[in-house]
JSON list of C-alpha atoms in Angstrom, two decimals:
[
{"chain": "A", "resi": 1, "resn": "MET", "atom": "CA", "xyz": [0.00, 0.00, 0.00]},
{"chain": "A", "resi": 2, "resn": "ALA", "atom": "CA", "xyz": [1.37, 3.42, -0.95]},
{"chain": "A", "resi": 3, "resn": "ASP", "atom": "CA", "xyz": [2.35, 5.81, 1.82]},
{"chain": "A", "resi": 4, "resn": "ARG", "atom": "CA", "xyz": [0.38, 9.01, 2.23]},
{"chain": "A", "resi": 5, "resn": "GLU", "atom": "CA", "xyz": [1.97, 12.05, 0.62]},
{"chain": "A", "resi": 6, "resn": "LYS", "atom": "CA", "xyz": [3.28, 14.36, 3.34]},
{"chain": "A", "resi": 7, "resn": "GLY", "atom": "CA", "xyz": [1.56, 17.70, 3.70]},
{"chain": "A", "resi": 8, "resn": "GLY", "atom": "CA", "xyz": [2.69, 19.86, 6.59]},
{"chain": "A", "resi": 9, "resn": "PHE", "atom": "CA", "xyz": [1.08, 22.31, 8.99]},
{"chain": "A", "resi": 10, "resn": "TRP", "atom": "CA", "xyz": [-1.30, 23.98, 6.54]},
{"chain": "A", "resi": 11, "resn": "ILE", "atom": "CA", "xyz": [-2.48, 20.68, 5.09]},
{"chain": "A", "resi": 12, "resn": "GLY", "atom": "CA", "xyz": [-3.25, 19.57, 8.63]},
{"chain": "A", "resi": 13, "resn": "ALA", "atom": "CA", "xyz": [-5.16, 22.79, 9.23]},
{"chain": "A", "resi": 14, "resn": "ALA", "atom": "CA", "xyz": [-7.14, 22.22, 6.04]},
{"chain": "A", "resi": 15, "resn": "ALA", "atom": "CA", "xyz": [-7.97, 18.69, 7.16]},
{"chain": "A", "resi": 16, "resn": "VAL", "atom": "CA", "xyz": [-9.26, 19.94, 10.53]},
{"chain": "A", "resi": 17, "resn": "LEU", "atom": "CA", "xyz": [-11.51, 22.43, 8.74]},
{"chain": "A", "resi": 18, "resn": "PHE", "atom": "CA", "xyz": [-12.62, 20.40, 5.73]},
{"chain": "A", "resi": 19, "resn": "TYR", "atom": "CA", "xyz": [-13.15, 16.86, 7.00]},
{"chain": "A", "resi": 20, "resn": "PRO", "atom": "CA", "xyz": [-16.09, 17.86, 9.26]},
{"chain": "A", "resi": 21, "resn": "LEU", "atom": "CA", "xyz": [-17.73, 19.65, 6.31]},
{"chain": "A", "resi": 22, "resn": "THR", "atom": "CA", "xyz": [-17.81, 16.40, 4.35]},
{"chain": "A", "resi": 23, "resn": "TRP", "atom": "CA", "xyz": [-19.82, 14.73, 7.10]},
{"chain": "A", "resi": 24, "resn": "MET", "atom": "CA", "xyz": [-22.86, 16.64, 5.86]},
{"chain": "A", "resi": 25, "resn": "GLY", "atom": "CA", "xyz": [-22.99, 14.22, 2.95]},
{"chain": "A", "resi": 26, "resn": "ARG", "atom": "CA", "xyz": [-22.46, 10.53, 2.27]},
{"chain": "A", "resi": 27, "resn": "SER", "atom": "CA", "xyz": [-19.34, 10.14, 0.12]},
{"chain": "A", "resi": 28, "resn": "VAL", "atom": "CA", "xyz": [-19.33, 7.71, -2.80]},
{"chain": "A", "resi": 29, "resn": "TYR", "atom": "CA", "xyz": [-16.02, 7.34, -4.66]},
{"chain": "A", "resi": 30, "resn": "ARG", "atom": "CA", "xyz": [-15.70, 5.50, -7.98]},
{"chain": "A", "resi": 31, "resn": "ASN", "atom": "CA", "xyz": [-12.60, 4.31, -9.86]},
{"chain": "A", "resi": 32, "resn": "THR", "atom": "CA", "xyz": [-10.11, 6.06, -7.60]},
{"chain": "A", "resi": 33, "resn": "HIS", "atom": "CA", "xyz": [-7.35, 3.77, -8.87]},
{"chain": "A", "resi": 34, "resn": "HIS", "atom": "CA", "xyz": [-6.95, 6.21, -11.77]},
{"chain": "A", "resi": 35, "resn": "ILE", "atom": "CA", "xyz": [-5.43, 8.80, -9.40]},
{"chain": "A", "resi": 36, "resn": "PRO", "atom": "CA", "xyz": [-1.63, 8.32, -9.43]},
{"chain": "A", "resi": 37, "resn": "ARG", "atom": "CA", "xyz": [-0.32, 7.33, -6.02]},
{"chain": "A", "resi": 38, "resn": "SER", "atom": "CA", "xyz": [2.91, 9.23, -6.63]},
{"chain": "A", "resi": 39, "resn": "GLY", "atom": "CA", "xyz": [4.31, 11.77, -9.05]},
{"chain": "A", "resi": 40, "resn": "PRO", "atom": "CA", "xyz": [2.65, 14.71, -10.78]},
{"chain": "A", "resi": 41, "resn": "ALA", "atom": "CA", "xyz": [-0.89, 14.76, -12.16]},
{"chain": "A", "resi": 42, "resn": "LEU", "atom": "CA", "xyz": [-3.44, 17.29, -13.33]},
{"chain": "A", "resi": 43, "resn": "LEU", "atom": "CA", "xyz": [-6.88, 16.62, -11.88]},
{"chain": "A", "resi": 44, "resn": "VAL", "atom": "CA", "xyz": [-9.66, 18.26, -13.91]},
{"chain": "A", "resi": 45, "resn": "MET", "atom": "CA", "xyz": [-13.08, 18.73, -12.31]},
{"chain": "A", "resi": 46, "resn": "ASN", "atom": "CA", "xyz": [-16.48, 20.34, -12.84]},
{"chain": "A", "resi": 47, "resn": "HIS", "atom": "CA", "xyz": [-17.74, 23.01, -10.43]},
{"chain": "A", "resi": 48, "resn": "VAL", "atom": "CA", "xyz": [-21.29, 23.22, -8.99]},
{"chain": "A", "resi": 49, "resn": "SER", "atom": "CA", "xyz": [-20.99, 24.64, -5.44]},
{"chain": "A", "resi": 50, "resn": "HIS", "atom": "CA", "xyz": [-18.71, 26.64, -3.16]},
{"chain": "A", "resi": 51, "resn": "LEU", "atom": "CA", "xyz": [-18.52, 23.46, -1.08]},
{"chain": "A", "resi": 52, "resn": "ASP", "atom": "CA", "xyz": [-16.59, 21.78, -3.89]},
{"chain": "A", "resi": 53, "resn": "PRO", "atom": "CA", "xyz": [-13.03, 22.75, -2.83]},
{"chain": "A", "resi": 54, "resn": "ALA", "atom": "CA", "xyz": [-13.58, 21.35, 0.67]},
{"chain": "A", "resi": 55, "resn": "VAL", "atom": "CA", "xyz": [-15.06, 18.02, -0.41]},
{"chain": "A", "resi": 56, "resn": "ASP", "atom": "CA", "xyz": [-12.62, 17.70, -3.32]},
{"chain": "A", "resi": 57, "resn": "ALA", "atom": "CA", "xyz": [-9.65, 18.34, -1.03]},
{"chain": "A", "resi": 58, "resn": "VAL", "atom": "CA", "xyz": [-10.82, 15.60, 1.32]},
{"chain": "A", "resi": 59, "resn": "PHE", "atom": "CA", "xyz": [-11.46, 13.27, -1.62]},
{"chain": "A", "resi": 60, "resn": "VAL", "atom": "CA", "xyz": [-7.88, 13.66, -2.88]},
{"chain": "A", "resi": 61, "resn": "HIS", "atom": "CA", "xyz": [-6.46, 13.47, 0.65]},
{"chain": "A", "resi": 62, "resn": "ARG", "atom": "CA", "xyz": [-8.32, 10.23, 1.32]},
{"chain": "A", "resi": 63, "resn": "ASN", "atom": "CA", "xyz": [-6.54, 8.90, -1.75]},
{"chain": "A", "resi": 64, "resn": "LYS", "atom": "CA", "xyz": [-3.24, 9.74, -0.04]},
{"chain": "A", "resi": 65, "resn": "ARG", "atom": "CA", "xyz": [-2.34, 12.75, -2.16]},
{"chain": "A", "resi": 66, "resn": "VAL", "atom": "CA", "xyz": [-2.18, 16.48, -1.43]},
{"chain": "A", "resi": 67, "resn": "PRO", "atom": "CA", "xyz": [-4.06, 18.69, -3.92]},
{"chain": "A", "resi": 68, "resn": "ARG", "atom": "CA", "xyz": [-2.76, 22.12, -4.92]},
{"chain": "A", "resi": 69, "resn": "PHE", "atom": "CA", "xyz": [-5.79, 24.08, -6.06]},
{"chain": "A", "resi": 70, "resn": "MET", "atom": "CA", "xyz": [-5.95, 26.60, -8.85]},
{"chain": "A", "resi": 71, "resn": "ALA", "atom": "CA", "xyz": [-8.56, 29.01, -7.52]},
{"chain": "A", "resi": 72, "resn": "LYS", "atom": "CA", "xyz": [-9.83, 32.53, -8.15]},
{"chain": "A", "resi": 73, "resn": "ASP", "atom": "CA", "xyz": [-7.57, 35.09, -6.49]},
{"chain": "A", "resi": 74, "resn": "SER", "atom": "CA", "xyz": [-10.54, 36.46, -4.52]},
{"chain": "A", "resi": 75, "resn": "LEU", "atom": "CA", "xyz": [-10.70, 33.22, -2.53]},
{"chain": "A", "resi": 76, "resn": "PHE", "atom": "CA", "xyz": [-7.23, 33.89, -1.16]},
{"chain": "A", "resi": 77, "resn": "ARG", "atom": "CA", "xyz": [-8.62, 37.00, 0.55]},
{"chain": "A", "resi": 78, "resn": "VAL", "atom": "CA", "xyz": [-11.35, 35.10, 2.42]},
{"chain": "A", "resi": 79, "resn": "PRO", "atom": "CA", "xyz": [-10.58, 35.08, 6.17]},
{"chain": "A", "resi": 80, "resn": "ILE", "atom": "CA", "xyz": [-9.10, 31.80, 7.47]},
{"chain": "A", "resi": 81, "resn": "PHE", "atom": "CA", "xyz": [-9.94, 29.86, 4.30]},
{"chain": "A", "resi": 82, "resn": "GLY", "atom": "CA", "xyz": [-7.68, 32.07, 2.18]},
{"chain": "A", "resi": 83, "resn": "LYS", "atom": "CA", "xyz": [-4.79, 31.66, 4.60]},
{"chain": "A", "resi": 84, "resn": "ILE", "atom": "CA", "xyz": [-5.16, 27.88, 4.54]},
{"chain": "A", "resi": 85, "resn": "LEU", "atom": "CA", "xyz": [-5.48, 27.87, 0.75]},
{"chain": "A", "resi": 86, "resn": "ALA", "atom": "CA", "xyz": [-2.27, 29.85, 0.32]},
{"chain": "A", "resi": 87, "resn": "GLY", "atom": "CA", "xyz": [-0.37, 27.98, 3.02]},
{"chain": "A", "resi": 88, "resn": "SER", "atom": "CA", "xyz": [-1.24, 24.59, 1.50]},
{"chain": "A", "resi": 89, "resn": "GLY", "atom": "CA", "xyz": [0.21, 25.52, -1.88]},
{"chain": "A", "resi": 90, "resn": "GLY", "atom": "CA", "xyz": [-2.86, 26.92, -3.61]},
{"chain": "A", "resi": 91, "resn": "ILE", "atom": "CA", "xyz": [-2.33, 28.79, -6.88]},
{"chain": "A", "resi": 92, "resn": "PRO", "atom": "CA", "xyz": [-4.28, 32.06, -7.31]},
{"chain": "A", "resi": 93, "resn": "VAL", "atom": "CA", "xyz": [-5.82, 32.56, -10.74]},
{"chain": "A", "resi": 94, "resn": "TYR", "atom": "CA", "xyz": [-5.99, 36.15, -11.97]},
{"chain": "A", "resi": 95, "resn": "ARG", "atom": "CA", "xyz": [-8.48, 36.79, -14.74]},
{"chain": "A", "resi": 96, "resn": "GLU", "atom": "CA", "xyz": [-8.22, 39.74, -17.11]},
{"chain": "A", "resi": 97, "resn": "SER", "atom": "CA", "xyz": [-5.00, 41.09, -15.60]},
{"chain": "A", "resi": 98, "resn": "GLY", "atom": "CA", "xyz": [-1.32, 41.27, -16.34]},
{"chain": "A", "resi": 99, "resn": "ALA", "atom": "CA", "xyz": [-0.73, 38.64, -13.64]},
{"chain": "A", "resi": 100, "resn": "ALA", "atom": "CA", "xyz": [-2.78, 35.97, -15.44]},
{"chain": "A", "resi": 101, "resn": "GLY", "atom": "CA", "xyz": [0.34, 34.31, -16.81]},
{"chain": "A", "resi": 102, "resn": "ASP", "atom": "CA", "xyz": [1.79, 33.98, -13.31]},
{"chain": "A", "resi": 103, "resn": "SER", "atom": "CA", "xyz": [-0.96, 31.49, -12.47]},
{"chain": "A", "resi": 104, "resn": "LEU", "atom": "CA", "xyz": [0.03, 29.12, -15.27]},
{"chain": "A", "resi": 105, "resn": "ARG", "atom": "CA", "xyz": [3.73, 29.48, -14.48]},
{"chain": "A", "resi": 106, "resn": "ALA", "atom": "CA", "xyz": [3.07, 28.57, -10.85]},
{"chain": "A", "resi": 107, "resn": "ALA", "atom": "CA", "xyz": [1.00, 25.56, -11.91]},
{"chain": "A", "resi": 108, "resn": "HIS", "atom": "CA", "xyz": [3.75, 24.43, -14.32]},
{"chain": "A", "resi": 109, "resn": "ARG", "atom": "CA", "xyz": [6.28, 24.66, -11.50]},
{"chain": "A", "resi": 110, "resn": "THR", "atom": "CA", "xyz": [4.05, 22.70, -9.13]},
{"chain": "A", "resi": 111, "resn": "LEU", "atom": "CA", "xyz": [3.62, 19.87, -11.64]},
{"chain": "A", "resi": 112, "resn": "ARG", "atom": "CA", "xyz": [7.34, 19.77, -12.34]},
{"chain": "A", "resi": 113, "resn": "GLU", "atom": "CA", "xyz": [7.93, 19.37, -8.62]},
{"chain": "A", "resi": 114, "resn": "GLY", "atom": "CA", "xyz": [5.98, 16.11, -8.81]},
{"chain": "A", "resi": 115, "resn": "LYS", "atom": "CA", "xyz": [2.81, 17.37, -7.15]},
{"chain": "A", "resi": 116, "resn": "ILE", "atom": "CA", "xyz": [-0.89, 17.23, -7.94]},
{"chain": "A", "resi": 117, "resn": "VAL", "atom": "CA", "xyz": [-2.66, 20.28, -9.34]},
{"chain": "A", "resi": 118, "resn": "LEU", "atom": "CA", "xyz": [-6.45, 20.41, -9.21]},
{"chain": "A", "resi": 119, "resn": "ILE", "atom": "CA", "xyz": [-8.19, 22.74, -11.65]},
{"chain": "A", "resi": 120, "resn": "TYR", "atom": "CA", "xyz": [-11.77, 23.82, -12.34]},
{"chain": "A", "resi": 121, "resn": "PRO", "atom": "CA", "xyz": [-11.52, 24.82, -16.03]},
{"chain": "A", "resi": 122, "resn": "GLU", "atom": "CA", "xyz": [-14.92, 26.54, -15.96]},
{"chain": "A", "resi": 123, "resn": "GLY", "atom": "CA", "xyz": [-13.34, 29.18, -13.73]},
{"chain": "A", "resi": 124, "resn": "THR", "atom": "CA", "xyz": [-16.44, 29.51, -11.56]},
{"chain": "A", "resi": 125, "resn": "ILE", "atom": "CA", "xyz": [-19.59, 27.66, -10.60]},
{"chain": "A", "resi": 126, "resn": "THR", "atom": "CA", "xyz": [-21.70, 26.71, -13.59]},
{"chain": "A", "resi": 127, "resn": "LYS", "atom": "CA", "xyz": [-24.73, 28.89, -14.19]},
{"chain": "A", "resi": 128, "resn": "ASP", "atom": "CA", "xyz": [-26.59, 26.09, -15.92]},
{"chain": "A", "resi": 129, "resn": "PRO", "atom": "CA", "xyz": [-29.81, 25.58, -13.90]},
{"chain": "A", "resi": 130, "resn": "ASP", "atom": "CA", "xyz": [-29.41, 21.81, -14.19]},
{"chain": "A", "resi": 131, "resn": "GLY", "atom": "CA", "xyz": [-25.76, 21.81, -13.17]},
{"chain": "A", "resi": 132, "resn": "TRP", "atom": "CA", "xyz": [-24.14, 20.82, -16.48]},
{"chain": "A", "resi": 133, "resn": "PRO", "atom": "CA", "xyz": [-20.66, 22.32, -17.11]},
{"chain": "A", "resi": 134, "resn": "LYS", "atom": "CA", "xyz": [-20.32, 25.61, -18.92]},
{"chain": "A", "resi": 135, "resn": "ARG", "atom": "CA", "xyz": [-17.71, 26.34, -21.57]},
{"chain": "A", "resi": 136, "resn": "ALA", "atom": "CA", "xyz": [-14.24, 26.05, -20.08]},
{"chain": "A", "resi": 137, "resn": "TYR", "atom": "CA", "xyz": [-11.18, 28.27, -20.28]},
{"chain": "A", "resi": 138, "resn": "THR", "atom": "CA", "xyz": [-8.26, 26.92, -22.31]},
{"chain": "A", "resi": 139, "resn": "GLY", "atom": "CA", "xyz": [-5.67, 27.21, -19.53]},
{"chain": "A", "resi": 140, "resn": "VAL", "atom": "CA", "xyz": [-6.29, 23.53, -18.79]},
{"chain": "A", "resi": 141, "resn": "ALA", "atom": "CA", "xyz": [-5.12, 22.65, -22.32]},
{"chain": "A", "resi": 142, "resn": "ARG", "atom": "CA", "xyz": [-1.96, 24.73, -21.92]},
{"chain": "A", "resi": 143, "resn": "LEU", "atom": "CA", "xyz": [-1.09, 22.92, -18.71]},
{"chain": "A", "resi": 144, "resn": "ALA", "atom": "CA", "xyz": [-1.93, 19.51, -20.14]},
{"chain": "A", "resi": 145, "resn": "LEU", "atom": "CA", "xyz": [0.12, 19.97, -23.31]},
{"chain": "A", "resi": 146, "resn": "ASP", "atom": "CA", "xyz": [3.14, 21.63, -21.71]},
{"chain": "A", "resi": 147, "resn": "ASN", "atom": "CA", "xyz": [3.50, 18.96, -19.02]},
{"chain": "A", "resi": 148, "resn": "ASP", "atom": "CA", "xyz": [3.69, 15.28, -19.88]},
{"chain": "A", "resi": 149, "resn": "VAL", "atom": "CA", "xyz": [1.73, 14.20, -16.79]},
{"chain": "A", "resi": 150, "resn": "PRO", "atom": "CA", "xyz": [-1.49, 12.21, -16.32]},
{"chain": "A", "resi": 151, "resn": "VAL", "atom": "CA", "xyz": [-4.54, 14.38, -17.01]},
{"chain": "A", "resi": 152, "resn": "VAL", "atom": "CA", "xyz": [-7.29, 12.82, -14.93]},
{"chain": "A", "resi": 153, "resn": "PRO", "atom": "CA", "xyz": [-10.96, 13.77, -15.51]},
{"chain": "A", "resi": 154, "resn": "ILE", "atom": "CA", "xyz": [-13.12, 13.70, -12.38]},
{"chain": "A", "resi": 155, "resn": "ALA", "atom": "CA", "xyz": [-16.79, 14.57, -11.95]},
{"chain": "A", "resi": 156, "resn": "ARG", "atom": "CA", "xyz": [-18.33, 15.45, -8.63]},
{"chain": "A", "resi": 157, "resn": "TRP", "atom": "CA", "xyz": [-22.06, 15.74, -8.01]},
{"chain": "A", "resi": 158, "resn": "GLY", "atom": "CA", "xyz": [-24.25, 16.38, -4.97]},
{"chain": "A", "resi": 159, "resn": "THR", "atom": "CA", "xyz": [-22.63, 19.35, -3.23]},
{"chain": "A", "resi": 160, "resn": "GLN", "atom": "CA", "xyz": [-25.13, 21.70, -4.87]},
{"chain": "A", "resi": 161, "resn": "HIS", "atom": "CA", "xyz": [-27.93, 19.85, -3.11]},
{"chain": "A", "resi": 162, "resn": "ILE", "atom": "CA", "xyz": [-26.35, 20.83, 0.23]},
{"chain": "A", "resi": 163, "resn": "TRP", "atom": "CA", "xyz": [-25.39, 24.39, -0.64]},
{"chain": "A", "resi": 164, "resn": "ASN", "atom": "CA", "xyz": [-26.86, 25.99, -3.75]},
{"chain": "A", "resi": 165, "resn": "ASP", "atom": "CA", "xyz": [-24.98, 29.19, -4.47]},
{"chain": "A", "resi": 166, "resn": "TYR", "atom": "CA", "xyz": [-27.54, 30.70, -6.81]},
{"chain": "A", "resi": 167, "resn": "THR", "atom": "CA", "xyz": [-30.66, 30.05, -4.73]},
{"chain": "A", "resi": 168, "resn": "LYS", "atom": "CA", "xyz": [-28.63, 30.61, -1.51]},
{"chain": "A", "resi": 169, "resn": "LYS", "atom": "CA", "xyz": [-30.27, 27.56, 0.03]},
{"chain": "A", "resi": 170, "resn": "PHE", "atom": "CA", "xyz": [-28.37, 25.54, 2.63]},
{"chain": "A", "resi": 171, "resn": "ARG", "atom": "CA", "xyz": [-29.92, 22.13, 3.17]},
{"chain": "A", "resi": 172, "resn": "PRO", "atom": "CA", "xyz": [-27.65, 19.78, 5.13]},
{"chain": "A", "resi": 173, "resn": "LEU", "atom": "CA", "xyz": [-30.59, 17.58, 6.19]},
{"chain": "A", "resi": 174, "resn": "PRO", "atom": "CA", "xyz": [-31.55, 15.04, 5.23]},
{"chain": "A", "resi": 175, "resn": "ARG", "atom": "CA", "xyz": [-28.01, 14.00, 4.36]},
{"chain": "A", "resi": 176, "resn": "LYS", "atom": "CA", "xyz": [-27.28, 14.06, 0.64]},
{"chain": "A", "resi": 177, "resn": "THR", "atom": "CA", "xyz": [-24.97, 11.77, -1.32]},
{"chain": "A", "resi": 178, "resn": "VAL", "atom": "CA", "xyz": [-21.89, 13.36, -2.86]},
{"chain": "A", "resi": 179, "resn": "TYR", "atom": "CA", "xyz": [-20.32, 11.41, -5.70]},
{"chain": "A", "resi": 180, "resn": "HIS", "atom": "CA", "xyz": [-16.82, 11.50, -7.16]},
{"chain": "A", "resi": 181, "resn": "SER", "atom": "CA", "xyz": [-16.20, 9.50, -10.32]},
{"chain": "A", "resi": 182, "resn": "VAL", "atom": "CA", "xyz": [-12.69, 9.25, -11.78]},
{"chain": "A", "resi": 183, "resn": "GLY", "atom": "CA", "xyz": [-12.02, 8.56, -15.44]},
{"chain": "A", "resi": 184, "resn": "GLU", "atom": "CA", "xyz": [-8.97, 7.15, -17.16]},
{"chain": "A", "resi": 185, "resn": "PRO", "atom": "CA", "xyz": [-6.22, 9.67, -17.92]},
{"chain": "A", "resi": 186, "resn": "VAL", "atom": "CA", "xyz": [-6.87, 11.51, -21.17]},
{"chain": "A", "resi": 187, "resn": "ASP", "atom": "CA", "xyz": [-4.59, 10.44, -24.05]},
{"chain": "A", "resi": 188, "resn": "LEU", "atom": "CA", "xyz": [-3.18, 13.64, -25.57]},
{"chain": "A", "resi": 189, "resn": "SER", "atom": "CA", "xyz": [-0.35, 12.04, -27.53]},
{"chain": "A", "resi": 190, "resn": "ALA", "atom": "CA", "xyz": [-1.92, 13.03, -30.87]},
{"chain": "A", "resi": 191, "resn": "TYR", "atom": "CA", "xyz": [-1.80, 16.71, -29.93]},
{"chain": "A", "resi": 192, "resn": "ARG", "atom": "CA", "xyz": [1.61, 17.19, -28.33]},
{"chain": "A", "resi": 193, "resn": "ASP", "atom": "CA", "xyz": [3.57, 17.77, -31.56]},
{"chain": "A", "resi": 194, "resn": "LYS", "atom": "CA", "xyz": [0.99, 20.04, -33.20]},
{"chain": "A", "resi": 195, "resn": "LYS", "atom": "CA", "xyz": [1.22, 23.82, -33.47]},
{"chain": "A", "resi": 196, "resn": "ARG", "atom": "CA", "xyz": [-0.09, 25.47, -30.30]},
{"chain": "A", "resi": 197, "resn": "ASP", "atom": "CA", "xyz": [-2.68, 27.87, -31.65]},
{"chain": "A", "resi": 198, "resn": "GLN", "atom": "CA", "xyz": [-6.04, 28.87, -30.20]},
{"chain": "A", "resi": 199, "resn": "ALA", "atom": "CA", "xyz": [-7.92, 26.31, -32.28]},
{"chain": "A", "resi": 200, "resn": "LEU", "atom": "CA", "xyz": [-5.79, 23.48, -30.90]},
{"chain": "A", "resi": 201, "resn": "LEU", "atom": "CA", "xyz": [-6.14, 24.73, -27.32]},
{"chain": "A", "resi": 202, "resn": "ARG", "atom": "CA", "xyz": [-9.91, 24.90, -27.73]},
{"chain": "A", "resi": 203, "resn": "GLU", "atom": "CA", "xyz": [-10.04, 21.38, -29.19]},
{"chain": "A", "resi": 204, "resn": "VAL", "atom": "CA", "xyz": [-7.96, 19.91, -26.36]},
{"chain": "A", "resi": 205, "resn": "THR", "atom": "CA", "xyz": [-9.98, 21.78, -23.76]},
{"chain": "A", "resi": 206, "resn": "GLU", "atom": "CA", "xyz": [-13.21, 20.37, -25.16]},
{"chain": "A", "resi": 207, "resn": "LEU", "atom": "CA", "xyz": [-11.73, 16.88, -25.28]},
{"chain": "A", "resi": 208, "resn": "ILE", "atom": "CA", "xyz": [-10.73, 17.01, -21.63]},
{"chain": "A", "resi": 209, "resn": "MET", "atom": "CA", "xyz": [-14.06, 18.46, -20.55]},
{"chain": "A", "resi": 210, "resn": "ASP", "atom": "CA", "xyz": [-15.89, 15.81, -22.58]},
{"chain": "A", "resi": 211, "resn": "ARG", "atom": "CA", "xyz": [-14.13, 13.20, -20.45]},
{"chain": "A", "resi": 212, "resn": "VAL", "atom": "CA", "xyz": [-15.27, 15.00, -17.30]},
{"chain": "A", "resi": 213, "resn": "LEU", "atom": "CA", "xyz": [-18.77, 15.12, -18.75]},
{"chain": "A", "resi": 214, "resn": "GLU", "atom": "CA", "xyz": [-18.72, 11.37, -19.38]},
{"chain": "A", "resi": 215, "resn": "GLN", "atom": "CA", "xyz": [-18.11, 10.80, -15.67]},
{"chain": "A", "resi": 216, "resn": "LEU", "atom": "CA", "xyz": [-20.89, 13.22, -14.76]},
{"chain": "A", "resi": 217, "resn": "VAL", "atom": "CA", "xyz": [-23.31, 11.46, -17.11]},
{"chain": "A", "resi": 218, "resn": "GLU", "atom": "CA", "xyz": [-22.44, 8.17, -15.41]},
{"chain": "A", "resi": 219, "resn": "ILE", "atom": "CA", "xyz": [-23.15, 9.60, -11.97]},
{"chain": "A", "resi": 220, "resn": "ARG", "atom": "CA", "xyz": [-26.40, 11.30, -12.95]},
{"chain": "A", "resi": 221, "resn": "GLY", "atom": "CA", "xyz": [-27.70, 8.59, -15.24]},
{"chain": "A", "resi": 222, "resn": "GLU", "atom": "CA", "xyz": [-28.96, 11.14, -17.75]},
{"chain": "A", "resi": 223, "resn": "GLN", "atom": "CA", "xyz": [-27.72, 12.93, -20.85]},
{"chain": "A", "resi": 224, "resn": "PRO", "atom": "CA", "xyz": [-27.05, 16.68, -21.00]},
{"chain": "A", "resi": 225, "resn": "PRO", "atom": "CA", "xyz": [-28.82, 18.94, -23.48]},
{"chain": "A", "resi": 226, "resn": "SER", "atom": "CA", "xyz": [-26.89, 19.61, -26.67]},
{"chain": "A", "resi": 227, "resn": "HIS", "atom": "CA", "xyz": [-26.29, 23.21, -25.63]},
{"chain": "A", "resi": 228, "resn": "HIS", "atom": "CA", "xyz": [-24.80, 22.33, -22.20]},
{"chain": "A", "resi": 229, "resn": "ARG", "atom": "CA", "xyz": [-21.64, 24.35, -22.90]},
{"chain": "A", "resi": 230, "resn": "ASP", "atom": "CA", "xyz": [-23.44, 27.57, -23.77]},
{"chain": "A", "resi": 231, "resn": "GLY", "atom": "CA", "xyz": [-22.31, 30.43, -21.58]},
{"chain": "A", "resi": 232, "resn": "ALA", "atom": "CA", "xyz": [-19.23, 32.53, -21.00]},
{"chain": "A", "resi": 233, "resn": "GLU", "atom": "CA", "xyz": [-16.48, 32.09, -23.55]},
{"chain": "A", "resi": 234, "resn": "GLY", "atom": "CA", "xyz": [-13.30, 30.49, -22.21]},
{"chain": "A", "resi": 235, "resn": "ARG", "atom": "CA", "xyz": [-10.37, 32.80, -22.77]},
{"chain": "A", "resi": 236, "resn": "ALA", "atom": "CA", "xyz": [-7.41, 31.88, -20.58]}
]
């Protein structure tokens, strides 16, 4: 059995804060063997609730790895949570600013150090009323193509039934089920030697998000509408 990846003080602080939050739901994990037990990996996930980072952190930690989150820079200014996020190796994402490139450089460095980076390519919680992913930013493709590491698609579902950010309804009871389903790493070998233009980045982004969507379809047992990616244009 693989040893647990060592975290440190801030990872311990995150565990103290986040593990109790997950007790509001029943956790169901599927196909976790696809998460590498050592070495770098890019974990790609959908985003439906502000509870996601907490339950996703615990999910990865229970699989003996330490996630480094790419998260909106505003989250790093949230009292207590922001301090823990920064201290545990979180990577702030700056949209529409001159510092946007710093986010990708930090993520590249983290992967090259043999760590796990967790990214929500949608950039924010989906606005789709049925919870299907919106169109993703292409930063995930840049990371995936520039780093020859496993790109692991993961869908999570159920957190929005506990805390719905758009209706502002908090319903911890009765306990809901929160699912995580892990897909096989995405094969990007056919794209690595191609010219890196915007069309290629968009194609790779859609490919990766399609793999996330496949896991979400499996969890939900239903198909998304054909327009499920309508919404804000991915730019970064």
